[in-house]
CSV table of C-alpha atoms in Angstrom, one decimal:
chain,number,residue,atom,x,y,z
A,357,MET,CA,-45.0,20.0,-33.1
A,358,SER,CA,-42.5,17.4,-34.3
A,359,GLU,CA,-40.1,18.4,-31.4
A,360,THR,CA,-42.7,18.0,-29.3
A,361,ALA,CA,-43.7,14.5,-30.3
A,362,ASN,CA,-39.9,13.6,-30.0
A,363,GLN,CA,-39.3,14.9,-26.6
A,364,ALA,CA,-42.2,13.3,-25.6
A,365,GLY,CA,-41.1,9.5,-27.4
A,366,GLN,CA,-37.8,9.9,-25.6
A,367,THR,CA,-39.9,10.8,-22.2
A,368,ALA,CA,-41.4,7.7,-22.9
A,369,LYS,CA,-38.6,5.5,-23.5
A,370,THR,CA,-36.8,6.3,-20.4
A,371,LYS,CA,-37.5,4.0,-17.7
A,372,PRO,CA,-37.1,5.3,-14.3
A,373,LYS,CA,-34.5,4.2,-12.3
A,374,PHE,CA,-35.6,3.3,-9.2
A,375,ASP,CA,-39.3,1.5,-10.1
A,376,PHE,CA,-39.5,-2.1,-8.6
A,377,PRO,CA,-40.2,-3.3,-12.0
A,378,THR,CA,-37.0,-2.7,-13.4
A,379,TRP,CA,-34.7,-4.4,-10.9
A,380,LEU,CA,-37.2,-7.2,-9.7
A,381,PRO,CA,-37.8,-10.8,-11.7
A,382,PRO,CA,-40.8,-9.6,-13.8
A,383,MET,CA,-42.1,-12.8,-13.0
A,384,LEU,CA,-42.3,-11.5,-9.3
A,385,VAL,CA,-43.9,-8.4,-10.3
A,386,LYS,CA,-46.5,-9.8,-12.6
A,387,GLU,CA,-47.5,-12.3,-9.3
A,388,LEU,CA,-47.4,-9.8,-6.8
A,389,ARG,CA,-49.1,-7.2,-8.5
A,390,GLN,CA,-52.2,-10.0,-9.3
A,391,GLY,CA,-51.8,-11.6,-5.9
A,392,LEU,CA,-52.0,-8.1,-3.8
A,393,ARG,CA,-55.2,-7.3,-5.7
A,394,THR,CA,-57.0,-10.8,-5.2
A,395,ARG,CA,-59.9,-11.1,-2.9
A,396,ALA,CA,-58.3,-13.9,-1.5
A,397,PHE,CA,-55.7,-12.1,0.4
A,398,VAL,CA,-57.3,-8.9,0.8
A,399,LEU,CA,-60.4,-10.4,2.8
A,400,SER,CA,-57.7,-12.8,4.7
A,401,LEU,CA,-56.1,-9.3,5.6
A,402,ILE,CA,-58.6,-7.4,6.7
A,403,GLY,CA,-60.7,-10.5,8.4
A,404,LEU,CA,-57.7,-11.4,10.4
A,405,HIS,CA,-57.2,-8.0,11.9
A,406,THR,CA,-60.8,-7.4,12.4
A,407,ALA,CA,-60.6,-11.0,14.4
A,408,LEU,CA,-57.5,-9.5,16.4
A,409,VAL,CA,-59.3,-6.4,17.0
A,410,LEU,CA,-62.1,-7.9,18.5
A,411,ALA,CA,-60.3,-10.4,20.3
A,412,PHE,CA,-58.0,-8.1,21.7
A,413,GLY,CA,-60.8,-5.4,22.7
A,414,TRP,CA,-62.6,-8.2,24.8
A,415,ALA,CA,-59.3,-9.4,26.4
A,416,LEU,CA,-59.0,-5.7,27.6
A,417,VAL,CA,-62.7,-5.9,29.5
A,418,MET,CA,-61.8,-9.1,30.8
A,419,GLN,CA,-58.3,-7.7,32.3
A,420,ILE,CA,-60.6,-5.4,34.2
A,421,PHE,CA,-61.9,-8.3,36.5
A,422,ASP,CA,-59.1,-10.7,35.9
A,423,LYS,CA,-55.6,-10.2,34.6
A,424,SER,CA,-54.4,-13.6,34.2
A,425,ALA,CA,-57.6,-14.4,32.1
A,426,GLY,CA,-57.0,-11.3,30.1
A,427,LEU,CA,-53.3,-12.4,29.4
A,428,ASN,CA,-54.2,-16.0,28.2
A,429,MET,CA,-57.0,-15.0,26.0
A,430,ALA,CA,-55.2,-12.2,24.0
A,431,ASN,CA,-52.1,-14.7,23.7
A,432,ASN,CA,-54.5,-17.7,22.8
A,433,PHE,CA,-56.3,-15.7,19.9
A,434,PHE,CA,-52.9,-14.1,18.8
A,435,TRP,CA,-51.0,-17.4,18.3
A,436,MET,CA,-54.1,-19.3,17.2
A,437,LEU,CA,-54.8,-17.0,14.7
A,438,THR,CA,-51.2,-16.5,13.5
A,439,PHE,CA,-51.0,-20.4,13.2
A,440,VAL,CA,-53.9,-20.5,11.0
A,441,MET,CA,-53.0,-18.0,8.8
A,442,LEU,CA,-49.3,-18.5,7.8
A,443,VAL,CA,-49.6,-22.3,8.1
A,444,PHE,CA,-52.9,-23.2,6.4
A,445,ALA,CA,-54.4,-19.9,5.0
A,446,MET,CA,-51.6,-18.5,3.0
A,447,PRO,CA,-50.0,-21.5,1.6
A,448,LEU,CA,-53.7,-22.9,0.2
A,449,ARG,CA,-53.3,-20.1,-2.3
A,450,ALA,CA,-50.8,-22.0,-3.9
A,451,LEU,CA,-52.9,-24.9,-4.8
A,452,GLY,CA,-54.0,-22.5,-8.1
A,453,GLY,CA,-50.5,-21.6,-8.7
A,454,LEU,CA,-49.9,-23.9,-11.7
A,455,ARG,CA,-53.1,-25.0,-12.4
A,456,SER,CA,-54.6,-22.0,-13.5
A,457,GLU,CA,-51.7,-21.1,-16.1
A,458,ILE,CA,-51.8,-24.8,-17.4
A,459,ASP,CA,-55.5,-24.9,-18.0
A,460,ALA,CA,-55.7,-21.3,-19.4
A,461,ARG,CA,-52.8,-22.2,-21.8
A,462,ASN,CA,-50.4,-19.5,-20.8
A,463,ILE,CA,-47.8,-21.7,-20.2
A,464,ASP,CA,-46.9,-22.1,-23.6
A,465,LEU,CA,-46.6,-18.2,-24.4
A,466,LEU,CA,-44.5,-17.4,-21.1
A,467,MET,CA,-42.2,-20.1,-22.8
A,468,LEU,CA,-41.8,-18.0,-25.6
A,469,THR,CA,-40.6,-15.1,-23.8
A,470,GLN,CA,-37.0,-15.3,-22.0
A,471,LEU,CA,-38.8,-16.6,-18.9
A,472,THR,CA,-37.6,-20.3,-17.9
A,473,SER,CA,-39.8,-22.8,-16.1
A,474,TRP,CA,-37.6,-22.2,-13.6
A,475,ARG,CA,-38.2,-18.4,-13.1
A,476,ILE,CA,-41.9,-18.9,-13.6
A,477,VAL,CA,-42.2,-21.4,-10.3
A,478,PHE,CA,-39.3,-19.3,-8.5
A,479,GLY,CA,-41.4,-16.1,-8.9
A,480,LYS,CA,-44.8,-17.4,-8.3
A,481,TRP,CA,-43.3,-19.1,-4.9
A,482,THR,CA,-41.8,-15.7,-4.0
A,483,SER,CA,-44.9,-13.5,-4.5
A,484,LEU,CA,-46.8,-16.0,-2.2
A,485,VAL,CA,-44.2,-15.8,0.4
A,486,THR,CA,-43.7,-12.1,-0.1
A,487,GLN,CA,-47.6,-12.2,0.6
A,488,THR,CA,-47.2,-14.0,3.9
A,489,ALA,CA,-44.0,-12.0,5.0
A,490,LEU,CA,-46.3,-8.9,4.6
A,491,LEU,CA,-49.1,-10.3,6.7
A,492,LEU,CA,-46.4,-11.4,9.2
A,493,VAL,CA,-45.1,-8.2,9.4
A,494,THR,CA,-48.6,-6.5,10.0
A,495,LEU,CA,-49.1,-8.7,13.3
A,496,LEU,CA,-46.1,-7.1,14.9
A,497,PRO,CA,-48.1,-4.2,16.4
A,498,TYR,CA,-50.3,-6.7,18.3
A,499,GLY,CA,-46.9,-8.0,20.1
A,500,VAL,CA,-46.1,-4.8,21.4
A,501,ILE,CA,-50.0,-4.7,22.4
A,502,ARG,CA,-49.7,-7.7,24.3
A,503,TYR,CA,-47.1,-6.0,26.7
A,504,PHE,CA,-49.8,-4.0,28.1
A,505,PHE,CA,-51.5,-7.3,28.9
A,506,GLY,CA,-48.4,-8.8,31.2
A,507,SER,CA,-44.8,-10.2,30.6
A,508,VAL,CA,-44.2,-11.4,26.9
A,509,ASP,CA,-40.9,-12.8,25.8
A,510,LEU,CA,-40.2,-11.1,22.5
A,511,ILE,CA,-36.9,-12.8,21.5
A,512,GLN,CA,-38.9,-16.0,22.2
A,513,ASP,CA,-42.1,-14.8,20.2
A,514,MET,CA,-39.5,-13.5,17.1
A,515,VAL,CA,-38.4,-17.4,17.1
A,516,THR,CA,-41.7,-18.8,16.8
A,517,PHE,CA,-42.6,-16.2,14.3
A,518,ALA,CA,-39.3,-17.6,12.0
A,519,TRP,CA,-40.4,-21.2,12.6
A,520,LEU,CA,-43.8,-20.0,11.6
A,521,PHE,CA,-42.4,-18.4,8.5
A,522,ALA,CA,-40.5,-21.5,7.6
A,523,PHE,CA,-43.2,-24.3,7.8
A,524,SER,CA,-45.8,-21.6,5.7
A,525,SER,CA,-42.6,-21.1,3.0
A,526,MET,CA,-41.9,-25.1,2.8
A,527,ALA,CA,-45.8,-25.7,2.9
A,528,THR,CA,-46.2,-23.2,-0.1
A,529,ALA,CA,-43.7,-25.1,-2.3
A,530,LEU,CA,-45.8,-28.1,-1.7
A,531,LEU,CA,-48.6,-26.9,-2.3
A,532,LEU,CA,-47.4,-25.3,-5.3
A,533,TRP,CA,-46.2,-28.8,-6.8
A,534,VAL,CA,-49.2,-30.3,-6.0
A,535,SER,CA,-51.0,-27.5,-8.2
A,536,GLY,CA,-49.4,-28.8,-11.2
A,537,LEU,CA,-50.8,-32.6,-10.7
A,538,HIS,CA,-53.6,-33.9,-12.7
A,539,ARG,CA,-56.6,-33.3,-10.5
A,540,PHE,CA,-57.0,-36.9,-9.3
A,541,LEU,CA,-53.7,-37.1,-8.1
A,542,ARG,CA,-54.2,-33.7,-6.3
A,543,VAL,CA,-57.0,-34.9,-4.4
A,544,LEU,CA,-55.4,-38.4,-3.4
A,545,LEU,CA,-52.1,-36.5,-2.2
A,546,VAL,CA,-54.1,-33.8,0.0
A,547,VAL,CA,-56.0,-36.8,1.4
A,548,VAL,CA,-52.7,-38.8,2.0
A,549,VAL,CA,-51.2,-35.4,3.5
A,550,LEU,CA,-54.1,-34.1,5.7
A,551,ILE,CA,-54.1,-38.1,7.1
A,552,LEU,CA,-50.2,-37.9,8.2
A,553,PHE,CA,-50.7,-34.1,9.3
A,554,ASN,CA,-53.6,-35.1,11.6
A,555,GLY,CA,-51.5,-38.2,12.5
A,556,MET,CA,-48.5,-36.2,13.8
A,557,LEU,CA,-49.4,-32.7,14.7
A,558,GLY,CA,-53.2,-33.6,15.7
A,559,SER,CA,-52.3,-34.0,19.3
A,560,SER,CA,-50.0,-30.9,19.6
A,561,PHE,CA,-52.7,-28.7,17.9
A,562,TYR,CA,-55.4,-30.0,19.9
A,563,GLY,CA,-53.1,-29.1,23.0
A,564,MET,CA,-52.5,-25.5,21.8
A,565,LEU,CA,-56.3,-25.3,21.3
A,566,ARG,CA,-56.9,-26.3,25.0
A,567,TYR,CA,-54.1,-25.0,26.7
A,568,GLY,CA,-52.9,-22.1,24.5
A,569,PHE,CA,-50.9,-20.9,21.7
A,570,GLY,CA,-48.7,-18.8,24.0
A,571,GLY,CA,-44.6,-18.6,24.2
A,572,SER,CA,-43.1,-21.7,25.3
A,573,ARG,CA,-46.2,-23.6,25.5
A,574,GLY,CA,-46.5,-23.3,21.8
A,575,MET,CA,-45.8,-26.2,19.0
A,576,PHE,CA,-42.3,-25.0,18.4
A,577,SER,CA,-41.2,-24.9,22.4
A,578,GLY,CA,-39.8,-28.6,21.7
A,579,LEU,CA,-37.6,-27.1,18.7
A,580,GLN,CA,-36.2,-24.4,20.8
A,581,SER,CA,-35.4,-26.2,23.6
A,582,GLY,CA,-33.7,-29.0,21.6
A,583,PRO,CA,-30.3,-29.6,20.7
A,584,ILE,CA,-28.9,-27.3,18.4
A,585,ALA,CA,-27.5,-29.8,16.0
A,586,ILE,CA,-30.5,-31.3,15.8
A,587,GLN,CA,-32.2,-27.9,15.1
A,588,LEU,CA,-29.4,-27.1,12.2
A,589,CYS,CA,-30.3,-30.5,10.7
A,590,LEU,CA,-33.9,-29.9,10.8
A,591,LEU,CA,-33.6,-26.5,9.2
A,592,PHE,CA,-31.1,-28.3,6.7
A,593,ASP,CA,-33.6,-30.8,6.0
A,594,MET,CA,-36.1,-28.1,5.4
A,595,ALA,CA,-34.3,-26.6,2.9
A,596,ILE,CA,-34.0,-29.6,1.0
A,597,PHE,CA,-37.6,-30.4,1.0
A,598,LEU,CA,-38.3,-26.8,0.0
A,599,VAL,CA,-35.9,-27.1,-2.9
A,600,PHE,CA,-36.9,-30.6,-3.9
A,601,CYS,CA,-40.9,-29.2,-4.5
A,602,LEU,CA,-40.1,-26.1,-6.4
A,603,VAL,CA,-38.1,-28.9,-8.9
A,604,GLN,CA,-41.1,-30.8,-9.0
A,605,ALA,CA,-43.1,-28.0,-9.9
A,606,VAL,CA,-40.8,-26.9,-12.3
A,607,ARG,CA,-41.0,-30.4,-13.9
A,608,ARG,CA,-44.9,-29.8,-14.2
A,609,ILE,CA,-44.4,-27.2,-16.6
A,610,ALA,CA,-41.4,-27.9,-18.3
A,611,PRO,CA,-40.9,-28.5,-21.9
A,612,PRO,CA,-40.1,-32.5,-22.7
A,613,SER,CA,-36.7,-32.0,-23.6
A,614,GLU,CA,-35.4,-30.4,-20.2
A,615,ASN,CA,-33.9,-32.9,-18.0
A,616,HIS,CA,-34.9,-32.4,-14.3
A,617,SER,CA,-33.9,-35.9,-13.2
A,618,MET,CA,-30.5,-35.6,-12.3
A,619,ALA,CA,-31.9,-32.5,-10.0
A,620,THR,CA,-34.1,-34.6,-8.3
A,621,ARG,CA,-31.8,-37.4,-7.8
A,622,LEU,CA,-29.1,-35.1,-6.6
A,623,ILE,CA,-31.3,-33.4,-4.1
A,624,SER,CA,-32.1,-36.5,-2.8
A,625,LEU,CA,-28.6,-37.0,-1.9
A,626,ALA,CA,-28.3,-33.8,-0.2
A,627,ALA,CA,-29.2,-35.1,3.1
A,628,LEU,CA,-25.8,-37.0,3.4
A,629,LEU,CA,-23.8,-33.7,3.3
A,630,PRO,CA,-24.1,-32.8,7.1
A,631,LEU,CA,-22.9,-36.8,8.2
A,632,PRO,CA,-19.3,-36.4,7.9
A,633,LEU,CA,-19.0,-33.5,10.0
A,634,LEU,CA,-21.6,-35.0,12.4
A,635,MET,CA,-19.5,-38.3,12.6
A,636,LEU,CA,-16.3,-36.5,13.2
A,637,MET,CA,-18.4,-34.8,16.4
A,638,ARG,CA,-20.2,-37.5,17.1
A,639,HIS,CA,-18.2,-38.3,20.5
A,640,ALA,CA,-18.1,-34.7,21.4
A,641,SER,CA,-21.8,-34.8,23.0
A,642,ARG,CA,-25.2,-37.0,23.1
A,643,GLY,CA,-26.8,-34.4,21.2
A,644,VAL,CA,-24.7,-34.7,18.2
A,645,ARG,CA,-24.6,-38.5,18.2
A,646,ASP,CA,-28.4,-38.3,18.2
A,647,ALA,CA,-28.7,-35.6,15.4
A,648,MET,CA,-26.3,-38.2,13.4
A,649,GLU,CA,-28.5,-41.1,13.7
A,650,MET,CA,-31.5,-39.0,12.9
A,651,GLN,CA,-30.2,-37.4,10.0
A,652,SER,CA,-28.9,-41.0,8.6
A,653,VAL,CA,-32.3,-42.7,9.1
A,654,LEU,CA,-34.1,-39.7,7.5
A,655,ALA,CA,-31.7,-39.5,4.6
A,656,LEU,CA,-32.1,-43.3,3.7
A,657,VAL,CA,-36.2,-42.7,3.7
A,658,VAL,CA,-35.8,-39.5,1.7
A,659,PHE,CA,-33.5,-41.2,-1.0
A,660,MET,CA,-35.9,-44.4,-0.9
A,661,LEU,CA,-39.0,-42.2,-1.6
A,662,VAL,CA,-37.4,-39.9,-4.3
A,663,CYS,CA,-36.3,-43.2,-6.0
A,664,VAL,CA,-39.7,-44.6,-6.2
A,665,LEU,CA,-40.9,-41.6,-7.6
A,666,GLU,CA,-38.7,-41.5,-10.1
A,667,LEU,CA,-38.9,-45.7,-10.8
A,668,ALA,CA,-42.4,-45.1,-11.3
A,669,SER,CA,-41.7,-43.7,-15.1
A,670,THR,CA,-42.3,-45.0,-18.3
A,671,GLU,CA,-40.5,-42.5,-20.4
A,672,LEU,CA,-37.2,-42.8,-22.6
A,673,PRO,CA,-34.7,-40.3,-22.5
A,674,MET,CA,-34.3,-38.2,-25.5
A,675,ALA,CA,-31.5,-37.5,-28.0
A,676,VAL,CA,-31.0,-33.8,-26.7
A,677,GLN,CA,-30.9,-35.2,-23.1
A,678,VAL,CA,-28.3,-37.5,-24.1
A,679,ARG,CA,-26.4,-35.0,-25.6
A,680,GLN,CA,-26.6,-32.5,-23.0
A,681,LEU,CA,-24.9,-35.3,-20.5
A,682,TYR,CA,-22.7,-37.0,-22.5
A,683,GLY,CA,-20.2,-34.5,-23.9
A,684,LYS,CA,-16.5,-35.4,-23.1
A,685,GLY,CA,-15.2,-37.3,-20.0
A,686,GLY,CA,-14.6,-40.7,-20.9
A,687,ALA,CA,-15.9,-43.6,-19.0
A,688,VAL,CA,-16.9,-41.6,-15.7
A,689,ARG,CA,-18.9,-39.3,-17.8
A,690,ARG,CA,-20.7,-42.1,-19.7
A,691,PHE,CA,-21.2,-43.5,-16.3
A,692,PHE,CA,-23.0,-40.6,-14.7
A,693,THR,CA,-25.1,-40.1,-18.1
A,694,ARG,CA,-26.9,-43.4,-17.3
A,695,ILE,CA,-27.9,-42.7,-14.0
A,696,PHE,CA,-29.1,-39.1,-14.3
A,697,LEU,CA,-31.2,-39.7,-17.6
A,698,PRO,CA,-34.7,-40.0,-17.3
A,699,GLY,CA,-36.4,-43.2,-17.1
A,700,TRP,CA,-37.1,-46.4,-14.6
A,701,SER,CA,-33.8,-48.0,-16.1
A,702,SER,CA,-31.4,-45.1,-15.3
A,703,ALA,CA,-33.3,-44.8,-11.9
A,704,ALA,CA,-32.8,-48.1,-10.6
A,705,GLN,CA,-28.7,-47.9,-11.8
A,706,PHE,CA,-29.1,-44.8,-9.7
A,707,THR,CA,-30.8,-46.3,-6.9
A,708,PHE,CA,-28.3,-49.1,-7.0
A,709,VAL,CA,-25.4,-46.9,-6.9
A,710,GLY,CA,-26.9,-44.9,-3.8
A,711,LEU,CA,-27.7,-48.2,-1.5
A,712,CYS,CA,-24.0,-48.8,-2.1
A,713,LEU,CA,-23.3,-45.4,-0.7
A,714,PHE,CA,-25.5,-46.2,2.3
A,715,GLY,CA,-24.0,-49.4,3.0
A,716,ALA,CA,-20.6,-47.5,3.3
A,717,LEU,CA,-22.1,-45.4,5.8
A,718,VAL,CA,-23.7,-48.7,7.8
A,719,LEU,CA,-20.3,-50.1,8.0
A,720,ALA,CA,-18.9,-46.8,9.0
A,721,GLY,CA,-21.1,-46.3,11.9
A,722,ALA,CA,-23.6,-43.9,11.1
A,723,PHE,CA,-26.9,-45.4,11.8
A,724,PRO,CA,-27.9,-46.4,15.1
A,725,ASP,CA,-26.3,-49.1,16.9
A,726,GLU,CA,-29.3,-51.3,17.6
A,727,LEU,CA,-29.6,-52.0,14.2
A,728,PRO,CA,-27.0,-55.2,13.4
A,729,HIS,CA,-24.7,-54.2,10.5
A,730,ALA,CA,-25.1,-57.5,8.5
A,731,ARG,CA,-28.9,-57.9,8.6
A,732,PHE,CA,-29.1,-54.0,7.6
A,733,LEU,CA,-26.7,-55.0,4.6
A,734,ARG,CA,-29.1,-57.3,3.5
A,735,VAL,CA,-32.0,-55.4,4.2
A,736,LEU,CA,-30.6,-52.3,1.5
A,737,ALA,CA,-29.8,-55.4,-1.4
A,738,LEU,CA,-33.6,-56.6,-0.8
A,739,VAL,CA,-34.9,-52.9,-0.8
A,740,TRP,CA,-33.3,-52.5,-4.4
A,741,VAL,CA,-35.0,-55.5,-5.6
A,742,ALA,CA,-38.5,-54.8,-3.9
A,743,VAL,CA,-38.6,-51.3,-5.7
A,744,VAL,CA,-36.8,-52.0,-9.0
A,745,THR,CA,-39.0,-55.2,-10.3
A,746,PRO,CA,-42.3,-53.7,-9.8
A,747,ALA,CA,-41.0,-50.8,-12.3
A,748,ALA,CA,-39.3,-53.5,-14.4
A,749,LEU,CA,-42.9,-55.6,-14.8
A,750,ILE,CA,-44.7,-52.1,-15.7
A,751,SER,CA,-42.1,-51.3,-18.3
A,752,LEU,CA,-42.4,-55.0,-20.0
A,753,PHE,CA,-46.4,-55.5,-19.9
A,754,LEU,CA,-47.5,-51.9,-19.1
A,755,ARG,CA,-45.2,-49.7,-21.9
A,756,ARG,CA,-47.9,-48.0,-23.3
A,757,VAL,CA,-49.6,-46.7,-20.1
A,758,ARG,CA,-48.7,-43.2,-19.8
A,759,VAL,CA,-51.2,-41.9,-17.7
A,760,PHE,CA,-50.7,-42.4,-13.7
A,761,PRO,CA,-47.5,-45.0,-14.0
A,762,LEU,CA,-47.1,-43.7,-9.9
A,763,ILE,CA,-50.6,-45.0,-9.4
A,764,ILE,CA,-50.2,-48.4,-11.1
A,765,TYR,CA,-46.9,-48.5,-9.2
A,766,GLY,CA,-48.4,-47.5,-6.0
A,767,LEU,CA,-51.5,-50.3,-6.8
A,768,LEU,CA,-48.9,-52.9,-7.1
A,769,GLN,CA,-46.4,-52.0,-4.2
A,770,SER,CA,-49.9,-51.9,-1.9
A,771,GLY,CA,-51.0,-55.5,-3.1
A,772,ILE,CA,-48.0,-57.0,-2.0
A,773,GLY,CA,-48.2,-55.3,1.2
A,774,LEU,CA,-51.6,-56.9,2.0
A,775,LEU,CA,-50.4,-60.2,0.9
A,776,CYS,CA,-47.3,-59.8,3.6
A,777,ILE,CA,-49.8,-58.5,6.0
A,778,PHE,CA,-52.2,-61.6,5.1
A,779,ALA,CA,-49.0,-64.2,5.5
A,780,ALA,CA,-47.7,-62.8,8.6
A,781,PHE,CA,-51.3,-63.1,10.6
A,782,VAL,CA,-51.0,-66.7,9.2
A,783,ILE,CA,-47.8,-67.5,10.3
A,784,HIS,CA,-48.5,-65.9,13.8
A,785,GLU,CA,-52.3,-65.9,14.6
A,786,THR,CA,-53.4,-69.4,13.1
A,787,GLN,CA,-52.7,-72.5,14.7
A,788,ALA,CA,-50.8,-74.0,11.8
A,789,SER,CA,-48.2,-76.2,12.5
A,790,GLY,CA,-44.3,-75.5,12.9
A,791,ASN,CA,-43.7,-76.9,9.8
A,792,ILE,CA,-46.1,-74.8,7.9
A,793,SER,CA,-45.3,-71.6,9.5
A,794,ARG,CA,-41.3,-72.1,8.8
A,795,THR,CA,-42.2,-72.9,5.1
A,796,ILE,CA,-44.5,-70.1,4.5
A,797,ASP,CA,-41.8,-67.6,6.1
A,798,ASN,CA,-38.9,-68.4,4.4
A,799,LEU,CA,-41.0,-68.7,0.8
A,800,PHE,CA,-41.7,-65.0,1.6
A,801,ARG,CA,-38.3,-64.1,2.8
A,802,VAL,CA,-36.8,-65.1,-0.8
A,803,MET,CA,-39.6,-64.0,-3.4
A,804,PRO,CA,-38.1,-60.8,-4.6
A,805,VAL,CA,-40.6,-58.0,-3.3
A,806,THR,CA,-41.9,-59.8,0.0
A,807,GLY,CA,-38.4,-60.7,0.8
A,808,PHE,CA,-37.6,-56.8,1.9
A,809,TRP,CA,-40.9,-56.6,3.9
A,810,PHE,CA,-40.1,-59.7,6.0
A,811,GLU,CA,-36.4,-59.3,6.7
A,812,LEU,CA,-37.0,-55.5,7.7
A,813,GLY,CA,-39.3,-57.5,10.2
A,814,TYR,CA,-36.2,-59.2,11.5
A,815,MET,CA,-34.1,-55.8,11.7
A,816,THR,CA,-34.1,-55.8,15.2
A,817,ARG,CA,-33.5,-59.6,16.1
A,818,ARG,CA,-29.4,-59.6,16.8
A,819,HIS,CA,-30.1,-63.5,17.0
A,820,GLY,CA,-32.4,-64.3,14.2
A,821,ASP,CA,-32.7,-67.1,11.3
A,822,TRP,CA,-29.5,-67.1,9.6
A,823,SER,CA,-30.3,-70.2,7.4
A,824,THR,CA,-28.1,-70.7,4.9
A,825,MET,CA,-30.5,-71.9,2.2
A,826,VAL,CA,-32.3,-68.7,2.7
A,827,THR,CA,-29.4,-66.5,2.2
A,828,GLY,CA,-28.1,-68.5,-1.1
A,829,LEU,CA,-31.6,-68.4,-2.4
A,830,GLN,CA,-32.0,-64.5,-1.8
A,831,PHE,CA,-28.4,-63.8,-3.1
A,832,LEU,CA,-30.1,-65.8,-6.4
A,833,VAL,CA,-32.9,-64.0,-6.3
A,834,PHE,CA,-30.8,-60.8,-6.1
A,835,VAL,CA,-28.7,-61.6,-9.4
A,836,ALA,CA,-32.1,-63.0,-10.9
A,837,ALA,CA,-33.6,-59.5,-10.3
A,838,VAL,CA,-30.5,-57.8,-11.6
A,839,GLY,CA,-30.6,-59.8,-14.8
A,840,PHE,CA,-34.2,-59.0,-15.2
A,841,ALA,CA,-33.8,-55.2,-14.8
A,842,TRP,CA,-31.1,-55.5,-17.5
A,843,TRP,CA,-33.1,-57.3,-19.9
A,844,CYS,CA,-36.0,-54.7,-19.5
A,845,SER,CA,-34.1,-52.0,-19.9
A,846,ARG,CA,-33.2,-52.6,-23.8
A,847,PRO,CA,-35.2,-49.8,-25.1
A,848,PHE,CA,-33.4,-47.1,-22.6
A,849,PHE,CA,-29.6,-48.7,-23.9
A,850,ALA,CA,-31.1,-48.3,-27.5
A,851,ALA,CA,-32.5,-44.6,-26.8
A,852,VAL,CA,-28.8,-43.9,-25.2
A,853,ARG,CA,-27.2,-45.3,-28.2
A,854,SER,CA,-29.3,-43.2,-30.5
A,855,GLY,CA,-28.4,-40.0,-28.6
A,856,VAL,CA,-24.6,-40.8,-28.4
A,857,ARG,CA,-24.6,-41.3,-32.4
A,858,SER,CA,-26.4,-38.3,-32.8
A,859,ILE,CA,-23.9,-36.1,-31.1
A,860,LYS,CA,-22.0,-34.1,-34.1
A,861,PRO,CA,-18.2,-34.6,-34.0
A,862,GLU,CA,-16.4,-31.2,-33.8
A,863,PRO,CA,-14.7,-29.8,-36.7
A,864,GLU,CA,-10.9,-29.9,-36.5
A,865,THR,CA,-9.2,-26.7,-36.6
A,866,ASN,CA,-5.6,-25.8,-37.8
A,867,ASP,CA,-4.4,-26.1,-34.3
A,868,ASP,CA,-5.5,-29.6,-33.9
A,869,LYS,CA,-3.9,-30.3,-37.5
C-alpha cells in the first residue's frame, strides 16, 4: 500500500514535458485559459462566423443573377466585419485588463510571486493578441471561398491582414494602458481618441462603407503603394508606440520604488534612430527625403508629448531610485542620473538636453527646408519655457496635490492657449490701431508661455519681425525661466543628495589594500 502511494506521489510530481503551461509564461497561460472561456470571446467568434455565413449565402444567391454584385457584396461584408472585429471589438476587451486586477486587489498577491509588473502586463497583452490572431486564422477559409465569386489578389489580402493585425496589436496596448488609469481619465481619454479618430479616419471609414472594403480599395492601399522608406518608418514608429503603451501600463501597477521614467524618456528618443540612415540616403530619391522630413517632425512631436507627460508630475525621487542609477561612473553617470529620475525637475533637464539634440538636427538639415533654421531654433528655446514654467508653478503652489496633476497642467496650458487665441483675434479682426496691435503682439511674444505659440505662427515667414528688442527680451525671459525652474527644483536636488548619502561604501578587500 505504501509503495503504491509513493509511486502515485512520484507520478504526480512529474510534470509532462510537452504540456504548454510548462514552457509558456505563467501569466500568459492564466490569461489564455480565462480569456478563451469568456463570453466576450465566444460570442464574438460565434457572431462573426454567423454573420459571415449569412452574408456569403446571400451573396451566393445574388451571384445567380449578377456575378459582379455577388463579388462586391462578399468583399464588402468580409472586409467590413474583419475591420470591425480586429480594430475595434478585440482591442476593446483590454479595457478591463488592469482595472479588474486593481479593483480586486490581485496585483499585490501577484507581486508576492516571482512575477514582475512587466511580465504581468506583457502576459495580458500577449494573451489578447493571441486571441486576435486565433480569430484572424478562422477567417482564412472565407478568403478561399471568395475565389468562387471572382478573382481575388491573395498577396494583397495577406498584406492587408498584416496591417490590420498590426493596428489591432497597437490598439490593444493603448487600451491596456488606459485600463489602468482612473475612471475619469479613462472616459476623458476615450472621448479624445474618438474625436481624433473621427477626424483622421472618418472620411476613409465612410468611403469604405460606401464603396467597399475589398482589395486595393481598402483603407491600407495608400500605405501599400507608398514609398518603401515611409512604410518602414511607419512600422518602426508603430513598434515604438506599442512599447511605449506597454511601459505606461507597467507604471500603473509597478511598486513606487521602480523607476520607469528612464524607459519612458528613452523611448521618446527612439524615433530618432532611423534619421542618421535617412540623412545619408536623402539624395537617393524623393521618397527617402520625404520619409526623413516626416520622421524628424514626428520625432519632435512625440518627444514633446512625452516630455509634457513627464513634466506633469509632482513626485520626488526615492533613495532606492537614486542608488540604482548613481553607482560608479563619475560626472557623466551623475549627469544621466539627474535626467532619468522621476519628477518634473528631472524631466525639465531631460527636455533641455533633447531640444539641444533636435537643434543640432535642424542645423544638419533633417527638417523641411520650408522652416527657417534661425526661427526654428528660437521656437525650440521658447517651447522649453512654455512646457517647464507651468510645471514649476504647479510644484510651487500645488505641491501637495497628488490627484490628477496632468489634468491641472492641461487646464493651465488650455487657458493660456485660449488667451493666445483671443489676443490673435484682437490683433487681426478688430479695428485696433497699428501701434496697439503691435504692442499686444510683442507683449505676447515675450511672455513665458504665450511666446512659443506666437512665435510658432511666424515659423513659415522668412521675413518676419526680427526686432532686436523682442529678441533680447525673449532671451532674458528664457534665462529667467531657467533660474525659476532651478529655484523650484530645490526639493528634487535635496532628494538626490539624500539618496547619494544613503549609498554605503563598499568594504575594502585585501587586494584593494
